JSON list of C-alpha atoms and ligand atoms in Angstrom, two decimals:
[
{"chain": "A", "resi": 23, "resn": "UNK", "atom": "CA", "xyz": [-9.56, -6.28, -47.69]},
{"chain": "A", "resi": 24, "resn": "UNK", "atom": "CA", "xyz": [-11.40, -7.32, -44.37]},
{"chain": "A", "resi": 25, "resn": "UNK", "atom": "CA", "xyz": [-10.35, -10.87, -42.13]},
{"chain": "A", "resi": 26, "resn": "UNK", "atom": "CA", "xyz": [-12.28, -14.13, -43.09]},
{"chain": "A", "resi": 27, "resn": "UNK", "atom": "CA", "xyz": [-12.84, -14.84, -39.36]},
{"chain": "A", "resi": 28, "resn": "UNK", "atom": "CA", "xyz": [-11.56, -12.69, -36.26]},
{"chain": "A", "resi": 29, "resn": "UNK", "atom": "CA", "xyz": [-7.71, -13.08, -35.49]},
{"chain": "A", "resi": 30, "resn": "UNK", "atom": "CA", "xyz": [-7.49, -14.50, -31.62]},
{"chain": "A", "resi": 31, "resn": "UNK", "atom": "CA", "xyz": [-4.52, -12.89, -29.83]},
{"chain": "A", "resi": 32, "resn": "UNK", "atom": "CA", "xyz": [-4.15, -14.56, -26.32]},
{"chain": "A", "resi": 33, "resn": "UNK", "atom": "CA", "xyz": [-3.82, -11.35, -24.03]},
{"chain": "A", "resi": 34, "resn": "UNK", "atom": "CA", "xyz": [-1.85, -11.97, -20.35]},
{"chain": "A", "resi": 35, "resn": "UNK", "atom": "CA", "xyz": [-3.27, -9.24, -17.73]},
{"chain": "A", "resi": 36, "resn": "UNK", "atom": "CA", "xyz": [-0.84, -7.19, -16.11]},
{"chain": "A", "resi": 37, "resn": "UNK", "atom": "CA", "xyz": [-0.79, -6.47, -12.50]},
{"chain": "A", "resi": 38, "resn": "UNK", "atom": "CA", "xyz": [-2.87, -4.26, -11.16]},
{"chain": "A", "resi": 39, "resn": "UNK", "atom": "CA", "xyz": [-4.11, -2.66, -13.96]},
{"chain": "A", "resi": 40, "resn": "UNK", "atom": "CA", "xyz": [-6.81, -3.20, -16.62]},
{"chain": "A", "resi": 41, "resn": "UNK", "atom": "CA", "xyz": [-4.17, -3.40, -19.08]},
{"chain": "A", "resi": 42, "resn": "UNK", "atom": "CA", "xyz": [-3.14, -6.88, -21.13]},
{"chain": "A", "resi": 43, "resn": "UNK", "atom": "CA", "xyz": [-0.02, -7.87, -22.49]},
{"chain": "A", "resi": 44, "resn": "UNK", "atom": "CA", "xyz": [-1.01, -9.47, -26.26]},
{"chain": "A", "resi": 45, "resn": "UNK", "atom": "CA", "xyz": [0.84, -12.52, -26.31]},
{"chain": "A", "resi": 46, "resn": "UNK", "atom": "CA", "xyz": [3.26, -12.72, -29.94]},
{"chain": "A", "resi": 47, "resn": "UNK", "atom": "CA", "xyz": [5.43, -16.12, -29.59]},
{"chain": "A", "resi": 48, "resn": "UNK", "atom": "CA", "xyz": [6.36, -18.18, -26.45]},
{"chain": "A", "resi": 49, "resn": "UNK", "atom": "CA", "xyz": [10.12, -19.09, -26.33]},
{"chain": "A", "resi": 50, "resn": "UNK", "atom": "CA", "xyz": [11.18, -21.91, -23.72]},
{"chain": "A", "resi": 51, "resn": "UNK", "atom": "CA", "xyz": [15.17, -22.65, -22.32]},
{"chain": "A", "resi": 52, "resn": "UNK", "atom": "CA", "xyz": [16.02, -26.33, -22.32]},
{"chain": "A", "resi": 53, "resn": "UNK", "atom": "CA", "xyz": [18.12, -27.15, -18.82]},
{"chain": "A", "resi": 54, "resn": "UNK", "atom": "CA", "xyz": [18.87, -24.08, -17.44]},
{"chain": "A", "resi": 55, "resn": "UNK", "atom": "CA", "xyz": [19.34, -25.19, -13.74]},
{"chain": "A", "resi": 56, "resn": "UNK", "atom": "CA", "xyz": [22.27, -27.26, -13.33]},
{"chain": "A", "resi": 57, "resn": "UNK", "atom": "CA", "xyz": [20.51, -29.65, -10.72]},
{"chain": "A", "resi": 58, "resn": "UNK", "atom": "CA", "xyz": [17.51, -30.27, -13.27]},
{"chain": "A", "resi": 59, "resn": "UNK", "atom": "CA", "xyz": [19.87, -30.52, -15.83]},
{"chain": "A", "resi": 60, "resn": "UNK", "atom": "CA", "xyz": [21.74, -33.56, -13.72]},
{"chain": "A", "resi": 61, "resn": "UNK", "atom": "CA", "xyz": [17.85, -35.07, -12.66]},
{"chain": "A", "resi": 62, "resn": "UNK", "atom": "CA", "xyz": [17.46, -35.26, -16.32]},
{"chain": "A", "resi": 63, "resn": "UNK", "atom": "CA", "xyz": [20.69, -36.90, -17.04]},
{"chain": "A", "resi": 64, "resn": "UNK", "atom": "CA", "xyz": [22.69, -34.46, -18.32]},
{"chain": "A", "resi": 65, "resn": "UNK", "atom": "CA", "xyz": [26.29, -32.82, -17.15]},
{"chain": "A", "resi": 66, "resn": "UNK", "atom": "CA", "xyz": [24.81, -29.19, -16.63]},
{"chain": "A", "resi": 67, "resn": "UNK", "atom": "CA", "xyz": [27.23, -27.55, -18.79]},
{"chain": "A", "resi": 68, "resn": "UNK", "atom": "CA", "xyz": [26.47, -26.36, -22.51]},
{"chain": "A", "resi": 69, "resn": "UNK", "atom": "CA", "xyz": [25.15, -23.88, -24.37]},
{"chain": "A", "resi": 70, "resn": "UNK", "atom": "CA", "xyz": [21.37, -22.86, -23.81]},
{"chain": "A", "resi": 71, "resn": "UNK", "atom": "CA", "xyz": [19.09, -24.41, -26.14]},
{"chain": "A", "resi": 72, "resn": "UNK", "atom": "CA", "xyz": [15.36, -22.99, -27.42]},
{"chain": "A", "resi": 73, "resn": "UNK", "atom": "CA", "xyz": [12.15, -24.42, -28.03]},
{"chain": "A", "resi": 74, "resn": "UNK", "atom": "CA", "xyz": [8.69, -23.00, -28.85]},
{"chain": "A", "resi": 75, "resn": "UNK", "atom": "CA", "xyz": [5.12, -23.02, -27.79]},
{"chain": "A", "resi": 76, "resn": "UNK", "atom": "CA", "xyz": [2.10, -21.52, -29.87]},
{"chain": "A", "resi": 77, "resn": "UNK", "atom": "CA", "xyz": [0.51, -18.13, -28.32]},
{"chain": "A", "resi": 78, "resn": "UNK", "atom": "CA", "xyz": [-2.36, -20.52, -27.63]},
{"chain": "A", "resi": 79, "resn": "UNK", "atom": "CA", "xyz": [-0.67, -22.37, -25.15]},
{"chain": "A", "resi": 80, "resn": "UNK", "atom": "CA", "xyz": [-0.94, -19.63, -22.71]},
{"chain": "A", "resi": 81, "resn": "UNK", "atom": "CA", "xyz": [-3.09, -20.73, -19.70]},
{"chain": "A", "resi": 82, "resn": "UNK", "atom": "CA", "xyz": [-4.72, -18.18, -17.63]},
{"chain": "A", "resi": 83, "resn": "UNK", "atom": "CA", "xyz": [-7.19, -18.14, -14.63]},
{"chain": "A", "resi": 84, "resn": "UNK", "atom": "CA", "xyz": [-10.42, -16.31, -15.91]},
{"chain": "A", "resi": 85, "resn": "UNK", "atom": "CA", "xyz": [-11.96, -12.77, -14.18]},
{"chain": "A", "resi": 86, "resn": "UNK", "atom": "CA", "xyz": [-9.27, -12.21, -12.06]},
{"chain": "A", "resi": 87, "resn": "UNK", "atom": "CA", "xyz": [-5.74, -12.41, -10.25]},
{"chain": "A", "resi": 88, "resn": "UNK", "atom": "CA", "xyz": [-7.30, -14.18, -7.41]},
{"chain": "A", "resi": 89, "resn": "UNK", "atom": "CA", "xyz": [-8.96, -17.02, -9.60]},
{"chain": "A", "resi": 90, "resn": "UNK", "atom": "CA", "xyz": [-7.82, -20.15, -9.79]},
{"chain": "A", "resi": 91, "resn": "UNK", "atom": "CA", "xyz": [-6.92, -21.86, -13.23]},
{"chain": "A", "resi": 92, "resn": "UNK", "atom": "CA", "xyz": [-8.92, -25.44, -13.78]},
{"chain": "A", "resi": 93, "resn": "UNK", "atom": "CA", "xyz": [-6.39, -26.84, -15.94]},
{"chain": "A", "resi": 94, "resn": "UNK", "atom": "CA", "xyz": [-7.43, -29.83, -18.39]},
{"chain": "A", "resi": 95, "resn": "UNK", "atom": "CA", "xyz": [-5.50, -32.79, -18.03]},
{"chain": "A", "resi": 96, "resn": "UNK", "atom": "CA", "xyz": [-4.39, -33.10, -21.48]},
{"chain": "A", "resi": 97, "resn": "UNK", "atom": "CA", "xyz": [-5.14, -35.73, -23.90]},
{"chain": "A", "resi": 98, "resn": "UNK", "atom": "CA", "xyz": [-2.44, -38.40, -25.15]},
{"chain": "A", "resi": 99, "resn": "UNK", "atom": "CA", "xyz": [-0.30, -38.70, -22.18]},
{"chain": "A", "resi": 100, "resn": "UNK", "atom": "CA", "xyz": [0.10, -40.88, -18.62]},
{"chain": "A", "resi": 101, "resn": "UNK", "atom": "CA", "xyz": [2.58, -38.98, -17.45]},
{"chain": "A", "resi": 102, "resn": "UNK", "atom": "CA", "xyz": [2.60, -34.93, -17.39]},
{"chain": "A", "resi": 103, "resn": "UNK", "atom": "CA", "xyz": [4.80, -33.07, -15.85]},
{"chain": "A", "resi": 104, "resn": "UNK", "atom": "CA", "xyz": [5.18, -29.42, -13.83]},
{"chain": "A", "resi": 105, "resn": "UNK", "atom": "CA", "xyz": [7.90, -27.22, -14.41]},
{"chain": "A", "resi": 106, "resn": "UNK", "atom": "CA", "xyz": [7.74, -23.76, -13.04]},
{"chain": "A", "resi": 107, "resn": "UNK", "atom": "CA", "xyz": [9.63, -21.03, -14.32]},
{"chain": "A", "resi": 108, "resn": "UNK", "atom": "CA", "xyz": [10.43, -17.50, -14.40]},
{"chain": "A", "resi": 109, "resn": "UNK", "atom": "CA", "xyz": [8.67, -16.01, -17.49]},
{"chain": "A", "resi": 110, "resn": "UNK", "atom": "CA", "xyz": [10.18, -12.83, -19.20]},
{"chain": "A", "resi": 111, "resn": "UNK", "atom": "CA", "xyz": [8.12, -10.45, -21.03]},
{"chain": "A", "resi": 112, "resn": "UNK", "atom": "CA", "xyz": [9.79, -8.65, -23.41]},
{"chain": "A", "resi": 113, "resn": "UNK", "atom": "CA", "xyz": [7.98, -5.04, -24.57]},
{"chain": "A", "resi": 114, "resn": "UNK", "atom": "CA", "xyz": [10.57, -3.64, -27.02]},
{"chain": "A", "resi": 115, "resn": "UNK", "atom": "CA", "xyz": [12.00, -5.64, -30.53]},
{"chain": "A", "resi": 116, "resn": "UNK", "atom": "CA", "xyz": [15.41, -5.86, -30.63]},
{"chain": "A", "resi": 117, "resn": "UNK", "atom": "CA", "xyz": [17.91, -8.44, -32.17]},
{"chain": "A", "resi": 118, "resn": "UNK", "atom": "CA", "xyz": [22.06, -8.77, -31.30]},
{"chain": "A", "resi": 119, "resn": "UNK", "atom": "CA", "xyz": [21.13, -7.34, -27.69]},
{"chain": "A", "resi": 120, "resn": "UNK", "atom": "CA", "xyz": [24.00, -6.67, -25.52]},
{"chain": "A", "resi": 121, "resn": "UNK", "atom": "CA", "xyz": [23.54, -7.96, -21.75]},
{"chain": "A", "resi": 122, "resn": "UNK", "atom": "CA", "xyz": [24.03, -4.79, -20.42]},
{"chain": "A", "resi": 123, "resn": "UNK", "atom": "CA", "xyz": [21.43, -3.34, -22.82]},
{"chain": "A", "resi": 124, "resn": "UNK", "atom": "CA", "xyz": [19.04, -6.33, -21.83]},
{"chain": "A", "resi": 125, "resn": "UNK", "atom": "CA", "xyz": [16.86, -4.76, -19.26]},
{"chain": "A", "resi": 126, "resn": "UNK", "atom": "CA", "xyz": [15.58, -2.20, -21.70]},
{"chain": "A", "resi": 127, "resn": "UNK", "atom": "CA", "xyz": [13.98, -4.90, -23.83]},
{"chain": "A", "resi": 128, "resn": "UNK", "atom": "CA", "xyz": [12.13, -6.25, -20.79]},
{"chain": "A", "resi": 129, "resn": "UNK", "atom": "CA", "xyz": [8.33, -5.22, -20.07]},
{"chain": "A", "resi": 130, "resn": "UNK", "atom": "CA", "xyz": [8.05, -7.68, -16.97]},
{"chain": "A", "resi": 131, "resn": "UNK", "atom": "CA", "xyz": [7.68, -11.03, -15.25]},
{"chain": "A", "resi": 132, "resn": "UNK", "atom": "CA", "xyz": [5.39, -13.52, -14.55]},
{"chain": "A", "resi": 133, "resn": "UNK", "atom": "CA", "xyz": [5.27, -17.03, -12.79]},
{"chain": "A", "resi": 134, "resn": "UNK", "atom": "CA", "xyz": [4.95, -19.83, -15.57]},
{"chain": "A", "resi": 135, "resn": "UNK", "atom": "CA", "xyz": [4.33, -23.99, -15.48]},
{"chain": "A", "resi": 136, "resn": "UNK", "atom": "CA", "xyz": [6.18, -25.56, -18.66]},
{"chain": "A", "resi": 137, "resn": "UNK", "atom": "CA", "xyz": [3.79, -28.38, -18.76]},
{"chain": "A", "resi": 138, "resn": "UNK", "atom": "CA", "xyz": [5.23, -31.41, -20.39]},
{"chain": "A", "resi": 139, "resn": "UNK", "atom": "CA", "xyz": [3.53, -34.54, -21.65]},
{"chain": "A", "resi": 140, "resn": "UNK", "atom": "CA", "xyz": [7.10, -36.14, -20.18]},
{"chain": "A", "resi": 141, "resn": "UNK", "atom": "CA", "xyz": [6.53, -39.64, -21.92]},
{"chain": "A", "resi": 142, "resn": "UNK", "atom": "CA", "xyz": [5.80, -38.46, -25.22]},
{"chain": "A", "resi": 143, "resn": "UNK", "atom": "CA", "xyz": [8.62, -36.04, -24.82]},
{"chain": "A", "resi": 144, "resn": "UNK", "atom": "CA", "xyz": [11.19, -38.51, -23.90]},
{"chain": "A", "resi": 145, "resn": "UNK", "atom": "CA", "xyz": [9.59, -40.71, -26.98]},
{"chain": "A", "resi": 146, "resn": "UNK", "atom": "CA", "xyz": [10.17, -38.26, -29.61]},
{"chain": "A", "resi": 147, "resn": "UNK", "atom": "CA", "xyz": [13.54, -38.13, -28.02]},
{"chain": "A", "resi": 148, "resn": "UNK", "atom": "CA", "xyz": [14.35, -41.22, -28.73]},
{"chain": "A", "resi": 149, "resn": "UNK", "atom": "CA", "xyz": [13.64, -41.30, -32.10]},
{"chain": "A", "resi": 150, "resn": "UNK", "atom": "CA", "xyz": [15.41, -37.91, -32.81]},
{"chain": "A", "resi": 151, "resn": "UNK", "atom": "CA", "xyz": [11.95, -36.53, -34.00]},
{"chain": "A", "resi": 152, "resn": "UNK", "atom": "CA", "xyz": [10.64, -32.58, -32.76]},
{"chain": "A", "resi": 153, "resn": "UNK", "atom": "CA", "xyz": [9.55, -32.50, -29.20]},
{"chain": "A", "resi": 154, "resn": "UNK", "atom": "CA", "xyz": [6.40, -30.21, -30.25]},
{"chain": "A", "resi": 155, "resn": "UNK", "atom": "CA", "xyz": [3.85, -33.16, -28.92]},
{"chain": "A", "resi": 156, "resn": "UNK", "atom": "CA", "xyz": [5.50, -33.44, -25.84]},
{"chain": "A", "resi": 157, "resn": "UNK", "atom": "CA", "xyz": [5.83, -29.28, -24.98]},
{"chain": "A", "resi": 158, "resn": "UNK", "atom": "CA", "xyz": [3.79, -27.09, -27.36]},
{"chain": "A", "resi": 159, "resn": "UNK", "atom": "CA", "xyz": [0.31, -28.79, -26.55]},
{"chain": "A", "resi": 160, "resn": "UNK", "atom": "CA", "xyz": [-3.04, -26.66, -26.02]},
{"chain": "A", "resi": 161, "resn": "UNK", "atom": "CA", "xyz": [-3.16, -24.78, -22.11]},
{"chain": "A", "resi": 162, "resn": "UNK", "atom": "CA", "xyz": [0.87, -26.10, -21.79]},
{"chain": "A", "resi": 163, "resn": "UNK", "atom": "CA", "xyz": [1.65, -22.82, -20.72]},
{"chain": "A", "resi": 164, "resn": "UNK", "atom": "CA", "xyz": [-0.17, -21.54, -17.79]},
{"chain": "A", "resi": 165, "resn": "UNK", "atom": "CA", "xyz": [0.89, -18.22, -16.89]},
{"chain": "A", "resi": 166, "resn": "UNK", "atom": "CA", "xyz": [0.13, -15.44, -13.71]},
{"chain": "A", "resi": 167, "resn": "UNK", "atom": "CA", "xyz": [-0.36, -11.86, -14.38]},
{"chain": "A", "resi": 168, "resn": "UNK", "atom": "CA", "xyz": [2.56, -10.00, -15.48]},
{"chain": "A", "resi": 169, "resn": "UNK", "atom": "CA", "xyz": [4.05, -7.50, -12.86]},
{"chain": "A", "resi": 170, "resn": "UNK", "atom": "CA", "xyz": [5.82, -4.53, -14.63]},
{"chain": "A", "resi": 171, "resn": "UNK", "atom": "CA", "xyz": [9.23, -4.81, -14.07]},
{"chain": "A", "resi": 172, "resn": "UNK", "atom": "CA", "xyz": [9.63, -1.42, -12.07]},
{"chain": "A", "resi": 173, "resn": "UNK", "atom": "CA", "xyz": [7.49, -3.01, -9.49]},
{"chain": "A", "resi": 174, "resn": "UNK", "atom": "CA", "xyz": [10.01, -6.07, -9.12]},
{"chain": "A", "resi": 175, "resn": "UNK", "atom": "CA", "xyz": [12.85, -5.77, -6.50]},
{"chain": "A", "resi": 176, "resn": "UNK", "atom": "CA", "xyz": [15.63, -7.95, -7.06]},
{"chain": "A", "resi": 177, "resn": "UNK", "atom": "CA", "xyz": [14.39, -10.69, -9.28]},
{"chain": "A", "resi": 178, "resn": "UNK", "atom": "CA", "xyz": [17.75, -12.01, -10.03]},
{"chain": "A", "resi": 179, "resn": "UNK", "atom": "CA", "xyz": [18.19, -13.26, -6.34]},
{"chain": "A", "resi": 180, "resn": "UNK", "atom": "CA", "xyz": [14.08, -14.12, -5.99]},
{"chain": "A", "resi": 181, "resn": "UNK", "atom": "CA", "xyz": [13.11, -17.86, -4.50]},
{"chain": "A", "resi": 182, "resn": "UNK", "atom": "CA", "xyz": [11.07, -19.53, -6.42]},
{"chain": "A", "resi": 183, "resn": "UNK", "atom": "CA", "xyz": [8.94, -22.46, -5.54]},
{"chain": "A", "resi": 184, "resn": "UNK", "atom": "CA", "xyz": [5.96, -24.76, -6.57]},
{"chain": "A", "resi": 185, "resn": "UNK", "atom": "CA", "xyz": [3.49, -26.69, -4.09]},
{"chain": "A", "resi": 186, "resn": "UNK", "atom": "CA", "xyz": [1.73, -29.22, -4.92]},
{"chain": "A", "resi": 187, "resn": "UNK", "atom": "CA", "xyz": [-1.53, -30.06, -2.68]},
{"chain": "A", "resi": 188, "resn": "UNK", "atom": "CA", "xyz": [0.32, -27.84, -0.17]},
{"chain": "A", "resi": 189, "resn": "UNK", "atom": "CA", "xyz": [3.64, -30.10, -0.24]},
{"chain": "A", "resi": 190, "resn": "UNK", "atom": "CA", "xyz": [6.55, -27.86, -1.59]},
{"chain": "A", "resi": 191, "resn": "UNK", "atom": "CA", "xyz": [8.11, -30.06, -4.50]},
{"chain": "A", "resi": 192, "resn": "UNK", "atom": "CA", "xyz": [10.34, -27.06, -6.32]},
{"chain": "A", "resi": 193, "resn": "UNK", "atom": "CA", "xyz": [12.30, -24.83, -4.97]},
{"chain": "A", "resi": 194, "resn": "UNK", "atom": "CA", "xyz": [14.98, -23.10, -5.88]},
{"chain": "A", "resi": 195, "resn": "UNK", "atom": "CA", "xyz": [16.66, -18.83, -6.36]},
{"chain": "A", "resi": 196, "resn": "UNK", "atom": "CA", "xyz": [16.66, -17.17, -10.02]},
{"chain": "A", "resi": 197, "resn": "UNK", "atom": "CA", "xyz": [20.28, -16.76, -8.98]},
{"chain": "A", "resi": 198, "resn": "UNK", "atom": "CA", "xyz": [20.79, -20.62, -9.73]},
{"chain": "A", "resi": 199, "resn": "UNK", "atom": "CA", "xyz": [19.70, -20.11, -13.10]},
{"chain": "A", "resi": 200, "resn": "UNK", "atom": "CA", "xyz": [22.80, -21.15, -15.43]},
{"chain": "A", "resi": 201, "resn": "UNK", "atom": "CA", "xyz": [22.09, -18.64, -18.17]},
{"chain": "A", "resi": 202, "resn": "UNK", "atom": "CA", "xyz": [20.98, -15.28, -16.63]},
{"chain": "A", "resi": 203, "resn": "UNK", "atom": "CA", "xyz": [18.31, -13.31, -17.97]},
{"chain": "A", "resi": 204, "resn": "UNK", "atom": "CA", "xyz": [20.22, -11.27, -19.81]},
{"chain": "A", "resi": 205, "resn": "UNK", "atom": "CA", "xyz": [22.08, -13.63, -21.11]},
{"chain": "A", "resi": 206, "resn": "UNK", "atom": "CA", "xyz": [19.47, -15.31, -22.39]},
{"chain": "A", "resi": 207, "resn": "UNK", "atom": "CA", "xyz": [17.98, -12.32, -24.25]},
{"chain": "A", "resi": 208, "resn": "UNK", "atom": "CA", "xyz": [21.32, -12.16, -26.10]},
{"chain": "A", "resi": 209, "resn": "UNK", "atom": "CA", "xyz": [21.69, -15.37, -27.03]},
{"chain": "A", "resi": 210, "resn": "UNK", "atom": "CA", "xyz": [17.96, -15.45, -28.35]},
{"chain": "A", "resi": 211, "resn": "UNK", "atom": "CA", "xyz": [18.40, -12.45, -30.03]},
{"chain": "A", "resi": 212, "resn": "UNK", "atom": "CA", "xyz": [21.10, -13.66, -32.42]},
{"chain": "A", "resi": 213, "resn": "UNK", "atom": "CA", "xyz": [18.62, -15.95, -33.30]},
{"chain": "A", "resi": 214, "resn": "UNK", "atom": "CA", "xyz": [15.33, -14.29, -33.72]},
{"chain": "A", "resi": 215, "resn": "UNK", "atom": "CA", "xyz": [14.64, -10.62, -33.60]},
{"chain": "A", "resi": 216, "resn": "UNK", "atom": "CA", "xyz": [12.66, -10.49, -30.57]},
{"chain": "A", "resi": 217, "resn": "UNK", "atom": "CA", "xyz": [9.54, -8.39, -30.73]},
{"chain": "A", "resi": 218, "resn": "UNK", "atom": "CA", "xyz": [7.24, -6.51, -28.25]},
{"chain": "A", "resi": 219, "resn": "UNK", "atom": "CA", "xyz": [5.09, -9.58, -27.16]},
{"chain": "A", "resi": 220, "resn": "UNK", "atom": "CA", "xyz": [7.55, -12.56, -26.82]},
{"chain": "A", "resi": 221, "resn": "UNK", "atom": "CA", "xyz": [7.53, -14.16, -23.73]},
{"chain": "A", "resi": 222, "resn": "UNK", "atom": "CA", "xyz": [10.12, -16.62, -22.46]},
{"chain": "A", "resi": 223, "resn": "UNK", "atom": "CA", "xyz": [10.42, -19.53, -19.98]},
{"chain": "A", "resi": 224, "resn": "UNK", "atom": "CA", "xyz": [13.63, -19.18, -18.27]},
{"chain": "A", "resi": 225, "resn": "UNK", "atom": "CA", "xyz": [14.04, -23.11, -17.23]},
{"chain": "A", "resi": 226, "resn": "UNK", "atom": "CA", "xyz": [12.88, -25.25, -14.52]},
{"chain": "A", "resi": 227, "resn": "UNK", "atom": "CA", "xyz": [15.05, -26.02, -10.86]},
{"chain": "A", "resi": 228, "resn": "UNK", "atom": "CA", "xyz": [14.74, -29.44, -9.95]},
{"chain": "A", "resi": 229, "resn": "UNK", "atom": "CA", "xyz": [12.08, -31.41, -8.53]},
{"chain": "A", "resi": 230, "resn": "UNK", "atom": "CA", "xyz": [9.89, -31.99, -11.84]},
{"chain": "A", "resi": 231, "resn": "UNK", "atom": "CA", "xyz": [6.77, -34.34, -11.18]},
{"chain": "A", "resi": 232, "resn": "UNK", "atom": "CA", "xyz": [3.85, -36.29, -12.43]},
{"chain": "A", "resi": 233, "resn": "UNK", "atom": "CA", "xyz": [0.44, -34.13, -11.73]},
{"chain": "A", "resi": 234, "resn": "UNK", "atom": "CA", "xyz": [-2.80, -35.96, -11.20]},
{"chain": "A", "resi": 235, "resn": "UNK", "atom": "CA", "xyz": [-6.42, -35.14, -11.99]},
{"chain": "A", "resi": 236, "resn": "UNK", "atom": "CA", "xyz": [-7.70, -33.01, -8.41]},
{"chain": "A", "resi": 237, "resn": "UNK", "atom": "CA", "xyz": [-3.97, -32.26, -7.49]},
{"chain": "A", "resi": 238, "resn": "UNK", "atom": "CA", "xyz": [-3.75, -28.35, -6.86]},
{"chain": "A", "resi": 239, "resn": "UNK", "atom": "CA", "xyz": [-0.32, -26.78, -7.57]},
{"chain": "A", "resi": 240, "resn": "UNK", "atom": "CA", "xyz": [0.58, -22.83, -5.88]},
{"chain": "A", "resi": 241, "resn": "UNK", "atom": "CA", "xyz": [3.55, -21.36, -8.06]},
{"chain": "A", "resi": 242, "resn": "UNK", "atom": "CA", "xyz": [5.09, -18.57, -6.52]},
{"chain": "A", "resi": 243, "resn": "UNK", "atom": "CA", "xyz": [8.48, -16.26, -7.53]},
{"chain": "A", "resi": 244, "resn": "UNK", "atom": "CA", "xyz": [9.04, -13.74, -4.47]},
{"chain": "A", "resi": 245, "resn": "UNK", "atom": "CA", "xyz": [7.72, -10.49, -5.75]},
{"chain": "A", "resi": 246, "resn": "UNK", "atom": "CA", "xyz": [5.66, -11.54, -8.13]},
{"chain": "A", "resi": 247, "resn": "UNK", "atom": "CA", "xyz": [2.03, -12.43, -8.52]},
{"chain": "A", "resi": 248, "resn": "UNK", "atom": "CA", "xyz": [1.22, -16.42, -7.48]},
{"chain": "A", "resi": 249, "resn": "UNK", "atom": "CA", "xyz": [-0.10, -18.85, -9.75]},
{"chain": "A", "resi": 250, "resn": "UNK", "atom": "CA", "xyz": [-2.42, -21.46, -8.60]},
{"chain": "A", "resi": 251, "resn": "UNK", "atom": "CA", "xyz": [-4.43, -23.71, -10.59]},
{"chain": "A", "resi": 252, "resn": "UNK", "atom": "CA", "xyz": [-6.15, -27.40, -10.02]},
{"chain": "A", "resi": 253, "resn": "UNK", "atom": "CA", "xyz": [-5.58, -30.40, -12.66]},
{"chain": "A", "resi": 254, "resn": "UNK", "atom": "CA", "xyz": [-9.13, -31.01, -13.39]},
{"chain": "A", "resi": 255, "resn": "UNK", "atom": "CA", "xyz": [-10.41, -34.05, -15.86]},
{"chain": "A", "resi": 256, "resn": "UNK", "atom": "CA", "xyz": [-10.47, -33.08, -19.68]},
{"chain": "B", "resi": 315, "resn": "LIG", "atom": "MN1", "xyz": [10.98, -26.11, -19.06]}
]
């Protein structure tokens, strides 16, 4: 039995090597910094909640670690928003994982955007329909290279921050987050058996804004690789 057409597996390069990291599923955390949670209009305290983007979504600057990403404005939407976040890449399957047992399950880490097509998001809201328009769009997930997490000091207490054309609009420490990494993995892994391939957005810190076509955003997580790209016109 042979494939009608060629499978496409979205691959993420890892740092500093030639290897890639095939992409499986992207999971995303809902409000996982209590001051986003409050610019959003919500207390800051409940359980985490999970939503999904296709493997497609992944973004990535071409040749290189050094290239910039031209991201496509997308279609549908006046008013699209940046989230950065601290992406997890798991390399091992597991489900019911302990926290303590967490950091076994993890490959590495990269610097995400969560981009959001806010008013369709907040639409679909409204009318208690899926938020998929609004999240899981094509190039919604821009991602840097993954750095191996033996290579990362300290990522729990890391700073992470976004410019935009050079003005610093997000910033916030891992250490804010409301559900840890760990904790996250356990929770998600009640859920779904995680597999070798899943990646997951941790949650944005405040500060989420409206990008424009020519606007150049610099995400950056303290011992990780940067991610920079420029909103260019579909
Ligand atoms: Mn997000």
């Amino acid at each position: 039995m042979n494939d009608i057409f060629a499978p496409h597996i979205p691959r993420v390069p890892i740092t500093g090597t030639d290897s890639l990291f095939p992409v499986h599923r992207i999971f995303c955390v809902g409000r996982n910094y209590v001051d986003h949670a409050i610019e959003m209009g919500h207390s800051g305290r409940e359980d985490p909640f999970f939503f999904l983007k296709p493997s497609h979504s992944i973004a990535l600057a071409h040749a290189n670690s050094q290239a910039i990403l031209n991201w496509p404005y997308p279609s549908l939407s006046s008013d699209v928003h940046h989230e950065i976040e601290l992406v997890v890449a798991i390399g091992q399957s597991g489900q019911n994982i302990q926290p303590e047992n967490a950091h076994e399950y993890i490959f590495g880490y990269a610097v995400g955007l969560d981009m959001t097509r806010r008013d369709l998001q907040t639409e679909m809201k409204k009318q208690g329909r899926p938020w998929s328009i609004g999240k899981a769009f094509d190039a919604s997930a821009p991602i840097s290279t993954i750095t191996p997490k033996e290579q990362v000091q300290d990522i729990e207490q890391a700073v992470i921050q976004l410019f935009v054309n050079q003005k610093l609009q997000q910033s916030s420490n891992i250490s804010h987050l409301i559900w840890s990494v760990p904790e996250i993995i356990t929770h998600l892994s009640k859920a779904w058996t995680l597999q070798a391939g899943d990646l997951i957005y941790t949650g944005t810190p405040a500060g989420v804004g409206k990008v424009q076509v020519g606007d150049r955003l610099i995400g950056e997580i303290k011992g990780l690789s940067s991610l920079e790209l420029k909103v260019v016109a579909p």
